[in-house]
Coordinates of C-alpha atoms (C1' of nucleotides) and ligand atoms in Angstrom, one line a residue:
Chain Y
M6 CA 0.0 0.0 0.0
P7 CA 1.5 3.3 -1.1
H8 CA 2.1 6.1 1.4
K9 CA 0.9 8.8 -0.9
S10 CA -2.7 9.0 -2.0
A11 CA -3.1 7.5 -5.5
S12 CA -4.7 10.7 -6.9
V13 CA -1.7 12.9 -5.9
K14 CA 1.1 12.3 -8.3
T15 CA 4.2 14.1 -7.0
I16 CA 5.6 16.5 -9.5
P17 CA 9.4 16.3 -10.1
D18 CA 11.2 19.2 -8.4
I19 CA 13.2 19.9 -11.5
V20 CA 9.9 20.6 -13.4
V21 CA 8.8 23.0 -10.7
G22 CA 12.1 24.7 -11.0
R23 CA 11.5 25.5 -14.6
L24 CA 8.1 27.0 -14.2
P25 CA 9.4 30.4 -13.0
F26 CA 11.3 30.6 -16.3
Y27 CA 8.3 29.8 -18.3
L28 CA 6.3 32.4 -16.4
R29 CA 9.1 35.0 -16.8
T30 CA 9.2 34.4 -20.6
L31 CA 5.4 34.4 -21.0
R32 CA 5.2 37.7 -19.2
A33 CA 7.9 39.1 -21.5
L34 CA 5.8 37.9 -24.5
A35 CA 2.7 39.5 -22.9
A36 CA 4.6 42.8 -22.5
E37 CA 5.3 42.6 -26.2
G38 CA 1.6 42.5 -26.8
R39 CA 1.4 38.9 -27.8
E40 CA -1.8 36.9 -27.1
I41 CA -0.9 33.5 -28.3
T42 CA 2.3 31.3 -28.3
S43 CA 3.2 27.7 -28.9
S44 CA 5.4 25.2 -27.2
S45 CA 8.0 25.5 -30.0
D46 CA 8.0 29.3 -29.8
L47 CA 8.5 29.1 -26.0
G48 CA 11.1 26.4 -26.5
N49 CA 13.1 28.6 -28.8
R50 CA 13.1 31.5 -26.4
L51 CA 14.1 29.4 -23.5
G52 CA 16.6 27.1 -25.2
L53 CA 14.5 24.0 -24.5
T54 CA 12.7 21.5 -26.7
S55 CA 9.0 22.0 -27.3
A56 CA 8.3 18.5 -26.0
Q57 CA 9.8 19.3 -22.7
I58 CA 7.6 22.3 -22.3
R59 CA 4.5 20.5 -23.2
K60 CA 5.3 17.6 -20.9
D61 CA 6.1 19.9 -18.0
L62 CA 2.9 21.8 -18.4
S63 CA 0.9 18.6 -18.7
Y64 CA 1.8 17.7 -15.1
F65 CA -0.5 20.5 -14.0
G66 CA -3.4 20.4 -16.5
E67 CA -4.4 21.0 -20.1
F68 CA -3.7 24.6 -20.9
G69 CA -3.3 24.6 -24.6
K70 CA -5.5 24.2 -27.7
Q71 CA -4.5 21.8 -30.4
G72 CA -3.6 23.4 -33.6
L73 CA -3.5 26.8 -31.9
G74 CA -1.1 26.9 -29.0
Y75 CA -1.4 28.6 -25.6
N76 CA -3.3 31.7 -24.6
I77 CA -0.6 33.8 -22.9
P78 CA -2.6 35.7 -20.3
F79 CA -4.4 32.5 -19.4
L80 CA -1.2 30.5 -19.0
V81 CA 0.4 33.3 -17.0
D82 CA -2.6 33.2 -14.6
Q83 CA -2.3 29.4 -14.3
L84 CA 1.4 29.5 -13.6
R85 CA 1.0 32.3 -11.1
R86 CA -1.6 30.2 -9.3
I87 CA 0.5 27.0 -9.4
L88 CA 3.6 28.8 -8.1
K89 CA 1.4 30.7 -5.6
V90 CA 2.6 34.0 -6.8
D91 CA -0.9 35.2 -7.5
R92 CA -0.4 37.2 -4.3
V93 CA 2.5 39.1 -2.9
W94 CA 4.6 37.4 -0.2
E95 CA 6.0 39.5 2.6
V96 CA 9.7 38.9 2.8
V97 CA 12.2 39.5 5.6
L98 CA 15.8 40.4 4.6
V99 CA 18.7 39.8 7.0
G100 CA 22.0 41.6 6.4
F101 CA 22.1 45.2 5.2
G102 CA 25.6 45.3 3.7
D103 CA 26.4 46.0 0.1
L104 CA 24.4 43.2 -1.2
G105 CA 21.5 43.6 1.2
R106 CA 21.2 47.2 0.3
A107 CA 21.1 46.4 -3.4
I108 CA 18.4 43.8 -2.8
A109 CA 16.4 46.1 -0.6
H110 CA 16.4 48.8 -3.2
Y111 CA 15.5 46.5 -6.0
H112 CA 12.0 46.9 -7.3
G113 CA 11.9 43.8 -9.5
F114 CA 10.7 41.4 -6.9
H115 CA 7.2 42.9 -6.4
D116 CA 6.0 42.1 -9.9
R117 CA 7.1 38.5 -9.3
G118 CA 5.3 38.0 -6.0
F119 CA 7.6 39.3 -3.3
E120 CA 8.0 42.5 -1.3
I121 CA 10.7 43.1 1.3
R122 CA 8.9 44.4 4.4
M123 CA 11.4 44.0 7.1
V124 CA 15.2 44.3 7.2
F125 CA 17.4 43.3 10.1
D126 CA 21.1 43.7 10.8
S127 CA 23.3 43.3 13.9
D128 CA 25.5 46.3 13.2
P129 CA 24.4 49.3 15.4
A130 CA 25.6 51.6 12.7
K131 CA 23.1 50.2 10.3
I132 CA 20.1 49.8 12.6
G133 CA 17.7 52.7 12.3
Q134 CA 18.7 53.5 8.6
S135 CA 15.4 54.0 6.8
L136 CA 14.1 52.8 3.5
A137 CA 10.9 53.3 1.7
G138 CA 8.3 52.7 4.4
F139 CA 10.4 51.0 7.1
T140 CA 13.7 51.1 8.9
V141 CA 16.5 48.6 9.5
D142 CA 15.8 46.8 12.7
D143 CA 17.9 45.2 15.4
M144 CA 18.6 41.5 15.1
N145 CA 17.6 41.0 18.7
A146 CA 14.0 41.8 17.8
M147 CA 14.0 39.6 14.7
V148 CA 12.5 36.3 15.9
E149 CA 9.6 38.0 17.7
K150 CA 8.8 40.5 14.9
V151 CA 8.9 37.8 12.2
R152 CA 6.7 35.5 14.2
A153 CA 4.2 38.3 15.0
A154 CA 4.0 39.2 11.3
K155 CA 3.7 35.6 10.2
V156 CA 6.4 36.1 7.6
R157 CA 7.4 32.8 6.0
V158 CA 9.9 33.8 3.4
A159 CA 13.4 35.2 3.9
M160 CA 16.5 36.4 2.1
L161 CA 19.8 35.9 3.8
A162 CA 22.7 38.3 3.0
V163 CA 25.0 38.0 5.9
P164 CA 28.6 36.7 6.0
A165 CA 29.0 32.9 5.6
T166 CA 30.2 32.7 9.2
S167 CA 26.9 33.9 10.6
A168 CA 24.6 32.3 8.0
Q169 CA 23.7 29.1 9.9
K170 CA 23.0 31.0 13.2
V171 CA 20.7 33.4 11.4
A172 CA 19.0 30.7 9.5
D173 CA 18.2 28.9 12.8
L174 CA 16.7 32.1 14.2
L175 CA 14.6 32.6 11.1
I176 CA 13.2 29.1 11.3
K177 CA 12.5 29.7 15.0
G178 CA 10.5 32.7 13.9
G179 CA 8.4 30.6 11.5
V180 CA 10.2 31.1 8.2
R181 CA 9.8 28.2 5.9
A182 CA 11.7 29.4 2.7
I183 CA 15.2 30.9 2.7
L184 CA 17.0 32.3 -0.2
N185 CA 20.7 32.1 0.9
Y186 CA 23.3 34.4 -0.6
A187 CA 26.0 33.3 1.7
P188 CA 28.5 30.9 0.2
T189 CA 27.9 28.1 2.7
T190 CA 25.5 25.1 2.9
L191 CA 22.7 25.6 5.4
N192 CA 21.4 22.7 7.5
V193 CA 17.7 23.0 7.9
P194 CA 14.9 20.7 9.1
K195 CA 12.5 19.0 6.8
G196 CA 9.7 21.3 5.8
V197 CA 12.0 24.2 5.2
A198 CA 13.1 25.1 1.7
V199 CA 16.4 26.6 0.9
Q200 CA 17.7 27.9 -2.4
N201 CA 21.3 29.0 -2.8
I202 CA 22.8 31.8 -4.9
D203 CA 26.5 31.5 -5.4
P204 CA 27.8 33.5 -8.3
A205 CA 31.4 32.3 -7.8
A206 CA 30.2 28.7 -8.1
H207 CA 28.6 29.5 -11.4
M208 CA 31.7 31.2 -12.6
Q209 CA 33.8 28.1 -11.7
H210 CA 31.3 26.0 -13.5
M211 CA 32.0 28.0 -16.7
T212 CA 35.8 28.2 -16.4
Y213 CA 35.9 24.4 -16.5
Y214 CA 34.9 24.7 -20.2
L215 CA 37.3 27.5 -21.1
E216 CA 40.6 26.8 -22.7
P217 CA 43.5 27.6 -20.4
Chain N
M25 CA 32.4 5.3 -35.5
P26 CA 32.0 7.7 -32.7
H27 CA 32.8 11.4 -33.1
K28 CA 34.6 11.7 -29.8
S29 CA 37.9 10.1 -29.2
A30 CA 37.5 6.9 -27.3
S31 CA 40.0 8.0 -24.6
V32 CA 38.0 11.2 -23.8
K33 CA 35.0 10.3 -21.7
T34 CA 32.8 13.4 -21.5
I35 CA 32.0 14.3 -18.0
P36 CA 28.3 15.1 -17.2
D37 CA 27.8 18.8 -16.9
I38 CA 25.8 18.2 -13.7
V39 CA 28.9 16.7 -12.1
V40 CA 31.0 19.7 -13.1
G41 CA 28.4 22.0 -11.6
R42 CA 28.8 20.3 -8.2
L43 CA 32.6 20.6 -8.0
P44 CA 32.5 24.3 -7.0
F45 CA 30.5 23.3 -4.0
Y46 CA 32.9 20.5 -3.1
L47 CA 35.7 23.0 -3.4
R48 CA 33.9 25.6 -1.3
T49 CA 33.3 23.1 1.4
L50 CA 36.8 21.7 1.4
R51 CA 38.2 25.2 1.8
A52 CA 36.0 25.8 4.7
L53 CA 37.3 22.6 6.3
A54 CA 40.8 23.7 5.6
A55 CA 40.1 27.0 7.2
E56 CA 39.0 25.1 10.3
G57 CA 42.4 23.5 10.3
R58 CA 41.3 20.0 9.2
E59 CA 43.7 17.9 7.1
I60 CA 41.6 14.9 6.3
T61 CA 38.0 14.3 5.4
S62 CA 35.9 11.5 4.0
S63 CA 33.2 11.2 1.4
S64 CA 30.6 10.8 4.2
D65 CA 31.8 13.8 6.1
L66 CA 31.7 15.9 2.9
G67 CA 28.3 14.4 2.1
N68 CA 26.9 15.4 5.5
R69 CA 28.1 18.9 5.1
L70 CA 26.8 19.2 1.5
G71 CA 23.5 17.4 2.0
L72 CA 24.5 14.7 -0.6
T73 CA 25.2 11.0 -0.3
S74 CA 28.8 9.8 0.1
A75 CA 28.4 7.6 -3.0
Q76 CA 27.6 10.6 -5.2
I77 CA 30.7 12.4 -4.0
R78 CA 32.9 9.4 -4.6
K79 CA 31.5 8.8 -8.0
D80 CA 31.8 12.5 -9.0
L81 CA 35.4 12.7 -8.0
S82 CA 36.2 9.4 -9.6
Y83 CA 35.4 10.9 -13.0
F84 CA 38.6 12.9 -12.6
G85 CA 41.0 10.6 -10.9
E86 CA 41.8 8.7 -7.7
F87 CA 42.2 11.3 -5.0
G88 CA 41.5 9.3 -1.9
K89 CA 43.1 6.6 0.2
Q90 CA 41.1 3.6 1.1
G91 CA 40.5 3.3 4.8
L92 CA 41.6 6.9 5.3
G93 CA 39.7 9.4 3.2
Y94 CA 40.8 12.5 1.3
N95 CA 43.7 14.8 2.1
I96 CA 42.0 18.2 2.1
P97 CA 44.9 20.4 0.8
F98 CA 45.6 17.9 -1.9
L99 CA 42.0 17.7 -3.0
V100 CA 41.6 21.4 -3.0
D101 CA 44.6 21.7 -5.3
Q102 CA 43.1 19.1 -7.6
L103 CA 39.7 20.7 -7.8
R104 CA 41.2 24.1 -8.4
R105 CA 43.2 22.7 -11.3
I106 CA 40.2 20.8 -12.7
L107 CA 38.0 23.9 -12.5
K108 CA 40.9 26.1 -13.8
V109 CA 40.8 28.4 -10.8
D110 CA 44.4 27.7 -9.9
R111 CA 44.8 31.2 -11.4
V112 CA 42.9 34.4 -11.3
W113 CA 40.6 35.2 -14.2
E114 CA 40.3 38.8 -15.3
V115 CA 36.6 39.7 -15.4
V116 CA 34.7 42.5 -17.1
L117 CA 31.5 43.8 -15.5
V118 CA 28.9 45.6 -17.5
G119 CA 26.3 47.7 -15.6
F120 CA 27.2 49.8 -12.6
G121 CA 23.8 50.2 -11.1
D122 CA 22.9 49.1 -7.5
L123 CA 23.7 45.5 -8.2
G124 CA 26.8 46.2 -10.3
R125 CA 28.2 48.4 -7.6
A126 CA 27.7 45.7 -4.9
I127 CA 29.4 43.2 -7.2
A128 CA 32.3 45.5 -8.0
H129 CA 32.9 46.2 -4.3
Y130 CA 32.6 42.5 -3.3
H131 CA 36.0 41.0 -2.4
G132 CA 34.8 37.4 -2.2
F133 CA 35.5 36.6 -5.9
H134 CA 39.3 36.9 -5.8
D135 CA 39.8 34.0 -3.5
R136 CA 37.7 31.8 -5.8
G137 CA 39.6 32.7 -9.0
F138 CA 38.1 35.9 -10.3
E139 CA 38.9 39.6 -10.2
I140 CA 36.9 42.4 -11.8
R141 CA 39.3 44.5 -13.7
M142 CA 37.0 46.5 -16.0
V143 CA 33.6 48.0 -15.5
F144 CA 31.5 49.5 -18.3
D145 CA 28.2 51.5 -18.2
S146 CA 26.3 53.5 -20.8
D147 CA 25.2 56.2 -18.4
P148 CA 27.4 59.4 -18.6
A149 CA 26.7 60.1 -15.0
K150 CA 28.4 56.8 -14.0
I151 CA 31.3 56.9 -16.5
G152 CA 34.4 58.1 -14.8
Q153 CA 33.5 57.1 -11.2
S154 CA 36.5 55.3 -9.8
L155 CA 37.0 52.1 -7.9
A156 CA 40.0 50.5 -6.4
G157 CA 42.5 50.8 -9.2
F158 CA 40.3 51.6 -12.2
T159 CA 37.3 53.7 -13.3
V160 CA 33.9 53.0 -14.9
D161 CA 34.4 53.2 -18.6
D162 CA 32.2 54.1 -21.5
M163 CA 30.3 51.3 -23.2
N164 CA 31.4 52.6 -26.6
A165 CA 35.0 51.6 -25.7
M166 CA 34.0 48.2 -24.4
V167 CA 34.5 45.8 -27.4
E168 CA 37.9 47.1 -28.2
K169 CA 39.2 47.2 -24.6
V170 CA 37.9 43.7 -23.8
R171 CA 39.5 42.4 -27.0
A172 CA 42.8 44.1 -26.3
A173 CA 43.0 42.8 -22.8
K174 CA 41.9 39.3 -24.0
V175 CA 39.3 39.1 -21.2
R176 CA 37.1 36.0 -21.6
V177 CA 34.8 36.1 -18.6
A178 CA 32.0 38.7 -18.0
M179 CA 29.3 39.6 -15.5
L180 CA 26.2 41.2 -16.9
A181 CA 24.2 43.5 -14.6
V182 CA 22.2 45.6 -16.9
P183 CA 18.4 45.8 -17.3
A184 CA 16.8 42.8 -19.1
T185 CA 15.9 45.0 -22.1
S186 CA 19.6 45.6 -22.9
A187 CA 21.0 42.3 -21.8
Q188 CA 21.0 40.6 -25.2
K189 CA 22.5 43.6 -27.0
V190 CA 25.3 43.8 -24.4
A191 CA 25.9 40.0 -24.5
D192 CA 26.3 40.2 -28.3
L193 CA 28.9 42.9 -27.9
L194 CA 30.8 41.0 -25.2
I195 CA 31.0 38.0 -27.4
K196 CA 32.2 40.2 -30.3
G197 CA 35.0 41.3 -27.9
G198 CA 36.1 37.7 -27.3
V199 CA 34.2 36.9 -24.1
R200 CA 33.4 33.2 -23.8
A201 CA 31.7 32.9 -20.4
I202 CA 28.9 35.2 -19.2
L203 CA 27.3 35.3 -15.7
N204 CA 23.9 36.9 -16.5
Y205 CA 22.0 38.7 -13.7
A206 CA 19.3 40.0 -16.0
P207 CA 16.0 38.1 -15.8
T208 CA 16.0 37.1 -19.5
T209 CA 17.3 34.2 -21.5
L210 CA 20.3 35.0 -23.6
N211 CA 20.9 33.6 -27.0
V212 CA 24.5 32.8 -27.6
P213 CA 26.5 30.8 -30.2
K214 CA 28.0 27.4 -29.4
G215 CA 31.3 27.8 -27.5
V216 CA 30.0 30.5 -25.3
A217 CA 28.9 29.5 -21.7
V218 CA 26.1 31.3 -19.9
Q219 CA 25.0 30.9 -16.3
N220 CA 22.0 32.7 -15.1
I221 CA 21.2 34.2 -11.7
D222 CA 17.5 34.9 -11.0
P223 CA 16.7 35.2 -7.3
A224 CA 13.0 35.7 -8.0
A225 CA 12.9 32.4 -9.9
H226 CA 14.4 30.7 -6.9
M227 CA 11.8 32.3 -4.7
Q228 CA 9.0 31.1 -6.9
H229 CA 10.4 27.7 -6.8
M230 CA 10.1 27.7 -3.0
T231 CA 6.7 29.2 -2.8
Y232 CA 5.3 26.3 -4.8
Y233 CA 6.0 24.1 -1.7
L234 CA 4.5 26.6 0.9
E235 CA 1.1 26.2 2.2
P236 CA -1.2 29.0 1.0
Chain B
dC25 C1' -19.1 20.7 -45.1
dC26 C1' -14.5 19.0 -46.2
dT27 C1' -9.6 19.3 -46.4
dC28 C1' -5.3 21.0 -44.8
dA29 C1' -1.8 22.7 -41.9
dT30 C1' -0.9 23.1 -37.1
dT31 C1' -0.2 22.0 -32.5
dT32 C1' -1.4 19.7 -28.2
dG33 C1' -1.0 15.9 -24.7
dT34 C1' 0.9 11.6 -23.6
dG35 C1' 2.2 6.8 -23.8
dA36 C1' 6.5 4.5 -25.1
dT37 C1' 11.3 4.7 -25.5
dA38 C1' 15.9 6.3 -25.0
dC39 C1' 19.1 8.4 -22.2
dA40 C1' 21.1 10.3 -17.8
dT41 C1' 21.9 10.2 -13.0
dT42 C1' 21.9 8.3 -8.6
dT43 C1' 22.3 4.7 -5.4
dC44 C1' 23.7 0.1 -4.1
dT45 C1' 27.2 -3.1 -3.3
dC46 C1' 31.4 -5.0 -2.5
dA47 C1' 36.3 -6.3 -3.5
dA48 C1' 40.5 -3.9 -2.8
dT49 C1' 43.3 -1.3 0.0
dC50 C1' 45.3 1.1 3.9
dA51 C1' 46.8 2.6 8.8
dG52 C1' 46.9 1.3 13.3
dC53 C1' 47.7 -1.9 16.7
dG54 C1' 48.8 -5.7 19.4
Chain F
dC6 C1' 53.4 -9.4 10.7
dG7 C1' 48.8 -10.5 10.3
dC8 C1' 44.3 -8.9 12.0
dT9 C1' 40.7 -5.2 12.3
dG10 C1' 37.9 -1.5 11.1
dA11 C1' 37.4 2.1 7.9
dT12 C1' 37.0 3.8 3.5
dT13 C1' 37.6 4.2 -1.5
dG14 C1' 36.5 3.3 -6.5
dA15 C1' 33.6 1.5 -9.7
dG16 C1' 30.4 -2.0 -12.0
dA17 C1' 25.5 -3.1 -11.7
dA18 C1' 21.0 -2.0 -10.7
dA19 C1' 17.5 1.3 -9.8
dT20 C1' 15.6 5.5 -10.4
dG21 C1' 14.7 9.8 -12.7
dT22 C1' 14.3 12.8 -16.9
dA23 C1' 14.1 14.0 -21.7
dT24 C1' 12.8 13.0 -26.3
dC25 C1' 10.1 10.7 -29.8
dA26 C1' 6.2 10.0 -32.3
dC27 C1' 1.5 10.1 -33.2
dA28 C1' -3.7 10.2 -32.4
dA29 C1' -6.8 13.7 -31.6
dA30 C1' -8.3 18.2 -31.9
dT31 C1' -8.8 22.8 -33.9
dG32 C1' -9.4 26.8 -37.0
dA33 C1' -8.8 28.6 -41.7
dG34 C1' -9.9 28.5 -46.3
dG35 C1' -12.3 27.1 -50.0
Ligands
NAD307 N1 28.2 41.8 -2.4 C1 28.1 40.9 -3.4 O1 28.0 41.2 -4.6 C2 28.0 39.5 -3.0 C3 28.1 38.6 -4.1 C4 28.1 37.2 -3.8 C5 27.9 36.8 -2.5 N2 27.8 37.7 -1.5 C6 27.5 37.2 -0.1 O2 26.5 37.8 0.4 C7 26.7 38.0 1.8 C8 26.6 39.5 2.1 O3 27.6 40.2 1.3 P1 27.9 41.7 1.5 O4 28.9 42.1 0.4 O5 26.6 42.5 1.6 O6 28.7 41.7 2.9 P2 28.7 42.9 4.0 O7 29.8 42.5 4.9 O8 28.8 44.2 3.3 O9 27.3 42.8 4.7 C9 27.0 41.8 5.6 C10 26.0 42.4 6.6 O10 25.5 41.4 7.5 C11 25.5 42.0 8.8 N3 25.6 40.9 9.7 C12 26.7 40.2 10.1 N4 26.4 39.2 11.0 C13 25.1 39.4 11.2 C14 24.2 38.7 12.1 N5 24.6 37.7 12.8 N6 22.9 39.1 12.1 C15 22.5 40.1 11.3 N7 23.3 40.8 10.5 C16 24.6 40.4 10.4 C17 26.6 42.9 8.8 O11 26.4 43.9 9.9 C18 26.6 43.5 7.4 O12 25.8 44.7 7.4 C19 28.0 37.4 2.1 O13 27.8 36.1 2.6 C20 28.7 37.4 0.8 O14 29.6 36.4 0.7 C21 27.8 39.0 -1.7
NAD308 N1 19.6 45.0 -7.6 C1 19.3 43.7 -7.3 O1 19.4 43.2 -6.2 C2 18.9 42.8 -8.4 C3 18.4 41.6 -8.0 C4 18.1 40.7 -9.0 C5 18.3 41.0 -10.3 N2 18.8 42.2 -10.7 C6 18.9 42.5 -12.1 O2 20.2 42.9 -12.3 C7 20.2 43.9 -13.3 C8 20.8 45.2 -12.8 O3 20.0 45.6 -11.6 P1 20.2 47.0 -10.9 O4 19.3 47.0 -9.7 O5 21.6 47.2 -10.7 O6 19.6 48.0 -12.0 P2 20.0 49.5 -12.2 O7 19.0 50.1 -13.1 O8 20.4 50.1 -10.9 O9 21.4 49.4 -13.0 C9 21.5 49.1 -14.4 C10 22.8 49.7 -14.9 O10 23.0 49.3 -16.2 C11 23.3 50.4 -17.0 N3 23.0 50.2 -18.4 C12 21.7 50.2 -19.0 N4 21.8 49.8 -20.3 C13 23.1 49.6 -20.6 C14 23.8 49.3 -21.7 N5 23.2 49.0 -22.9 N6 25.2 49.1 -21.6 C15 25.8 49.4 -20.5 N7 25.2 49.7 -19.3 C16 23.9 49.8 -19.4 C17 22.6 51.6 -16.5 O11 23.2 52.8 -16.8 C18 22.6 51.2 -15.0 O12 23.8 51.8 -14.4 C19 18.8 44.1 -13.8 O13 18.6 43.2 -14.9 C20 18.0 43.5 -12.6 O14 16.8 43.0 -13.0 C21 19.1 43.1 -9.7

DNA sequence: CCTCATTTGTGATACATTTCTCAATCAGCG
DNA sequence: CGCTGATTGAGAAATGTATCACAAATGAGG
């Protein structure tokens, strides 16, 4: 007897990870005024095969019309619903250094479902600095404020040496998704999602293929 | 008859992509003063199975000792050689906005094999601003200066609307590896590597798994 | 109303990656 | 100097992912 209910087929994580890129591309098409696209058009723009796009989407439903393709605004709506970005998630940012400041000032997240509403830092010189609508707050207040506001999504932009400590506190405050900019692997309990951003790792991935 | 020489077994790209994380973790261990580690120790720190780490490393040679494990400084050297970061690559950065500025001031790349040596922007207000050792230069001079300095690695931090144009120019100047921060898919010829950084995409990947 | 050119959704198939397993090896130790 | 416990490297098996290929559906055009 299987553990999972027979009706719930688990969708491969790698498929979920591609959906944001489909959504991003569809919204660019919509911004160009397009109404309709096809799996092969999308595939060309994304550098993927049309079959992969059709199969990926088919995990979630039937969104296209045979002979015609996909209605862009409709598919955008569906993907936003599937990815749960048909709302705006309140985000807590920890670390207001060079990178944290760039992230806090960046306006590109709102349109994709995220808005930074709280920023914390441990440096007294940074606490109290104000941004559009709020101020940088003391780390000591973090767990309680995050818990009170029921924030479940965080961005972590502190040095690698403090990243695990801060992650533990975020989780204590109720956070369940962490975007980690620090170049270290975070250890988190089941039920907490982590995604890592490590530009240097991407660079090293590419130099492997360069001629010396 | 196969195209590739029989002696050259191509290594899966997904394996290459994990090596930077192995290297990063090994260097953290070295910084803690450790001399020796094992595949299961590494696996625990990285959240991977020990078998995967052993198999990945075995594509490149025999680096461990049975019964003992891996010598950390030795394995660090090997990985640096394999990833070609046993040198420092000169990097060109295009786009000196909020993000570009944070990247340009970040000192964490040097230790991992990269040093930003040129910055270009198209905004006259930004051209001429100076950083440690060099100044922000005019886009119009970019192709020639990049070609003259034989720079082959770039970071792209311009708005999505100009990213493809700038990428084309970089490639014209001889760049063969591009780290793209703009939220758009770049179209590049064979022989040019692209890696994308899209924090919002990572965020959307995580919200899929959150309860509404 | 019929034909044609398209394009979807999806089983079947091919390919890629991870995990399992275990013989081989090694340092330490009595 | 041979025994013990630990650990690697790698073939085999299991699992996961991408591509193929085609029936079914659709709208356009006559
Ligand atoms: N700047 C970049 O472009 C860049 C690029 C890649 C990665 N990173 C990584 O992002 C992180 C931040 O980088 P940065 O350049 O902004 O560094 P930074 O030193 O300028 O800023 C770090 C901030 O975190 C704060 N901080 C330290 N410990 C803290 C704690 N325990 N709780 C709360 N706040 C704390 C510091 O006060 C500081 O304001 C680092 O891990 C870095 O490696 C940065
Ligand atoms: N700031 C962030 O934290 C952040 C986060 C995620 C993604 N991004 C992405 O990174 C890119 C840069 O973001 P930003 O916040 O620094 O934006 P920004 O507008 O502050 O900076 C963009 C810079 O690019 C320059 N530029 C524009 N067109 C150019 C061209 N053709 N050639 C050379 N320079 C040109 C502009 O003059 C400006 O200085 C954007 O694509 C953005 O979506 C930024």
